[in-house]
Tab-separated table of C-alpha atoms in Angstrom:
chain	number	residue	atom	x	y	z
A	1	UNK	CA	-5.353	20.209	-6.213
A	2	UNK	CA	-8.262	18.035	-7.359
A	3	UNK	CA	-8.428	15.958	-4.155
A	4	UNK	CA	-11.599	16.283	-2.098
A	5	UNK	CA	-9.440	15.705	0.979
A	6	UNK	CA	-7.360	18.535	2.346
A	7	UNK	CA	-3.660	17.976	1.709
A	8	UNK	CA	-0.960	19.984	3.471
A	9	UNK	CA	2.826	19.597	3.220
A	10	UNK	CA	5.023	20.846	6.065
A	11	UNK	CA	8.735	21.581	6.118
A	12	UNK	CA	11.161	20.508	8.860
A	13	UNK	CA	10.096	23.459	11.039
A	14	UNK	CA	6.446	22.359	10.589
A	15	UNK	CA	5.396	25.341	8.508
A	16	UNK	CA	3.020	24.887	5.579
A	17	UNK	CA	4.822	24.803	2.230
A	18	UNK	CA	1.894	23.475	0.207
A	19	UNK	CA	-1.869	23.387	0.719
A	20	UNK	CA	-4.473	22.288	-1.776
A	21	UNK	CA	-7.795	24.159	-2.251
A	22	UNK	CA	-9.684	21.594	-0.130
A	23	UNK	CA	-7.365	22.235	2.832
A	24	UNK	CA	-7.824	25.987	2.487
A	25	UNK	CA	-11.599	25.564	2.472
A	26	UNK	CA	-11.547	23.045	5.334
A	27	UNK	CA	-9.504	25.354	7.551
A	28	UNK	CA	-11.335	28.494	6.363
A	29	UNK	CA	-8.405	30.331	4.793
A	30	UNK	CA	-8.374	32.203	1.473
A	31	UNK	CA	-6.236	30.928	-1.394
A	32	UNK	CA	-2.554	30.936	-0.442
A	33	UNK	CA	-3.115	32.127	3.139
A	34	UNK	CA	-2.036	28.805	4.696
A	35	UNK	CA	1.455	29.002	3.189
A	36	UNK	CA	4.112	29.816	5.756
A	37	UNK	CA	1.818	29.241	8.745
A	38	UNK	CA	2.922	26.985	11.577
A	39	UNK	CA	0.948	23.758	11.822
A	40	UNK	CA	0.249	24.770	15.434
A	41	UNK	CA	-2.171	27.402	14.067
A	42	UNK	CA	-4.295	24.548	12.698
A	43	UNK	CA	-4.477	22.735	16.046
A	44	UNK	CA	-6.716	23.905	18.936
A	45	UNK	CA	-4.695	25.201	21.913
A	46	UNK	CA	-5.887	22.376	24.172
A	47	UNK	CA	-4.402	19.805	21.752
A	48	UNK	CA	-1.043	21.486	21.170
A	49	UNK	CA	0.708	20.090	24.241
A	50	UNK	CA	1.122	16.555	22.852
A	51	UNK	CA	1.584	17.708	19.274
A	52	UNK	CA	5.429	17.609	19.205
A	53	UNK	CA	5.364	14.006	20.438
A	54	UNK	CA	2.947	13.013	17.679
A	55	UNK	CA	5.127	14.708	15.051
A	56	UNK	CA	8.213	12.960	16.446
A	57	UNK	CA	6.343	9.647	16.270
A	58	UNK	CA	5.592	10.197	12.568
A	59	UNK	CA	9.184	11.283	11.890
A	60	UNK	CA	10.585	8.141	13.534
A	61	UNK	CA	8.412	5.890	11.381
A	62	UNK	CA	9.982	7.225	8.216
A	63	UNK	CA	9.140	6.041	5.641
A	64	UNK	CA	5.562	5.265	6.481
A	65	UNK	CA	2.404	6.838	7.665
A	66	UNK	CA	0.138	7.106	10.674
A	67	UNK	CA	-3.618	7.591	10.843
A	68	UNK	CA	-5.448	9.491	13.540
A	69	UNK	CA	-8.662	11.291	14.303
A	70	UNK	CA	-7.777	14.775	15.485
A	71	UNK	CA	-9.417	18.121	16.081
A	72	UNK	CA	-8.483	20.905	13.674
A	73	UNK	CA	-8.814	24.646	14.184
A	74	UNK	CA	-10.424	26.816	11.517
A	75	UNK	CA	-9.394	30.427	10.863
A	76	UNK	CA	-12.603	31.611	12.572
A	77	UNK	CA	-11.772	29.629	15.734
A	78	UNK	CA	-14.276	26.822	15.091
A	79	UNK	CA	-13.141	23.261	15.743
A	80	UNK	CA	-13.445	20.665	13.002
A	81	UNK	CA	-13.077	16.901	13.579
A	82	UNK	CA	-10.661	15.402	11.083
A	83	UNK	CA	-9.682	11.946	9.987
A	84	UNK	CA	-6.031	12.318	9.056
A	85	UNK	CA	-3.168	10.418	7.554
A	86	UNK	CA	0.328	11.700	8.354
A	87	UNK	CA	3.440	10.707	6.467
A	88	UNK	CA	7.102	11.698	6.538
A	89	UNK	CA	9.395	11.545	3.562
A	90	UNK	CA	12.746	12.883	2.447
A	91	UNK	CA	12.534	14.685	-0.887
A	92	UNK	CA	15.714	16.061	-2.417
A	93	UNK	CA	17.454	15.934	0.950
A	94	UNK	CA	14.632	17.876	2.573
A	95	UNK	CA	12.367	16.412	5.232
A	96	UNK	CA	8.664	16.870	4.423
A	97	UNK	CA	5.555	15.900	6.329
A	98	UNK	CA	2.294	15.440	4.505
A	99	UNK	CA	-1.088	15.490	6.136
A	100	UNK	CA	-4.218	14.375	4.299
A	101	UNK	CA	-7.367	15.530	6.133
A	102	UNK	CA	-11.018	14.621	5.794
A	103	UNK	CA	-13.732	16.585	7.622
A	104	UNK	CA	-15.843	13.991	9.466
A	105	UNK	CA	-18.352	16.429	11.001
A	106	UNK	CA	-21.281	15.013	8.993
A	107	UNK	CA	-20.330	11.419	9.849
A	108	UNK	CA	-20.178	12.233	13.555
A	109	UNK	CA	-23.572	14.003	13.428
A	110	UNK	CA	-25.082	10.963	11.694
A	111	UNK	CA	-23.519	8.612	14.245
A	112	UNK	CA	-24.886	10.684	17.157
A	113	UNK	CA	-28.352	10.746	15.554
A	114	UNK	CA	-28.299	6.956	15.113
A	115	UNK	CA	-27.174	6.444	18.706
A	116	UNK	CA	-29.923	8.768	19.962
A	117	UNK	CA	-32.516	6.908	17.884
A	118	UNK	CA	-31.325	3.571	19.235
A	119	UNK	CA	-31.457	4.898	22.800
A	120	UNK	CA	-35.062	6.093	22.253
A	121	UNK	CA	-35.997	2.701	20.797
A	122	UNK	CA	-34.506	0.859	23.775
A	123	UNK	CA	-36.282	3.155	26.258
A	124	UNK	CA	-39.584	2.528	24.508
A	125	UNK	CA	-39.011	-1.210	24.131
A	126	UNK	CA	-38.150	-1.617	27.797
A	127	UNK	CA	-41.060	0.503	29.014
A	128	UNK	CA	-43.933	-1.144	27.145
A	129	UNK	CA	-45.540	-4.398	28.209
A	130	UNK	CA	-45.910	-5.693	24.665
A	131	UNK	CA	-44.036	-8.762	23.532
A	132	UNK	CA	-42.091	-8.392	20.322
A	133	UNK	CA	-38.876	-9.431	18.733
A	134	UNK	CA	-36.852	-8.422	15.716
A	135	UNK	CA	-35.189	-10.860	13.361
A	136	UNK	CA	-33.150	-10.610	10.195
A	137	UNK	CA	-35.496	-12.097	7.604
A	138	UNK	CA	-32.656	-13.121	5.293
A	139	UNK	CA	-30.778	-15.139	7.934
A	140	UNK	CA	-33.480	-15.842	10.515
A	141	UNK	CA	-31.092	-14.544	13.169
A	142	UNK	CA	-32.756	-12.964	16.180
A	143	UNK	CA	-31.695	-9.356	16.647
A	144	UNK	CA	-33.721	-8.282	19.688
A	145	UNK	CA	-36.257	-9.683	22.146
A	146	UNK	CA	-38.310	-7.289	24.249
A	147	UNK	CA	-38.027	-7.584	28.037
A	148	UNK	CA	-41.785	-8.267	28.156
A	149	UNK	CA	-41.159	-11.638	26.481
A	150	UNK	CA	-40.003	-13.140	29.778
A	151	UNK	CA	-42.541	-11.293	31.923
A	152	UNK	CA	-45.603	-12.153	29.818
A	153	UNK	CA	-44.776	-15.624	28.503
A	154	UNK	CA	-42.546	-16.750	31.352
A	155	UNK	CA	-39.953	-18.010	28.906
A	156	UNK	CA	-36.365	-16.853	28.900
A	157	UNK	CA	-35.094	-14.442	26.285
A	158	UNK	CA	-32.071	-16.738	25.973
A	159	UNK	CA	-34.365	-19.569	24.878
A	160	UNK	CA	-35.731	-17.325	22.156
A	161	UNK	CA	-32.208	-16.429	21.057
A	162	UNK	CA	-31.213	-20.107	20.887
A	163	UNK	CA	-34.378	-21.154	19.075
A	164	UNK	CA	-36.409	-18.493	17.283
A	165	UNK	CA	-39.312	-20.978	17.157
A	166	UNK	CA	-39.551	-20.700	20.949
A	167	UNK	CA	-41.795	-17.669	20.402
A	168	UNK	CA	-44.184	-19.749	18.327
A	169	UNK	CA	-44.233	-22.490	20.959
A	170	UNK	CA	-45.098	-19.859	23.541
A	171	UNK	CA	-48.097	-18.774	21.489
């Protein structure tokens, strides 16, 4: 109950027999409303087709677990990207599946923002006629050389990568 990750346990027929408060919040259900629901209700319709095969794969690995990034379905119909860990175990002669889920929406938004920022940087760097380079000051390793380096100083970017002092020789 105290886990920040959503934890759901499923019986042999893949119905929820246990759900912690984080899972209820993650999937948008009130306390206790996940119990008895089919796991299919937590999976978007477009992802349900391969779901039995994935469950069978987890069952065949018993004991053990499998990690995956999947799309979950909230009670309001919204999709939520999840990092999950599935496991199958036999408890008291009963087959149980556990699924630990972590909402990775914020991580994916951050990743997209970083990728967009990098794309803008590259567009700018390739469009300007200024010569510049970026290096890691702690290691001296060259991280980036602008395309203008070759055009303005008529020296190859590869030479700069091999010898960061090449830029100083060019000056």
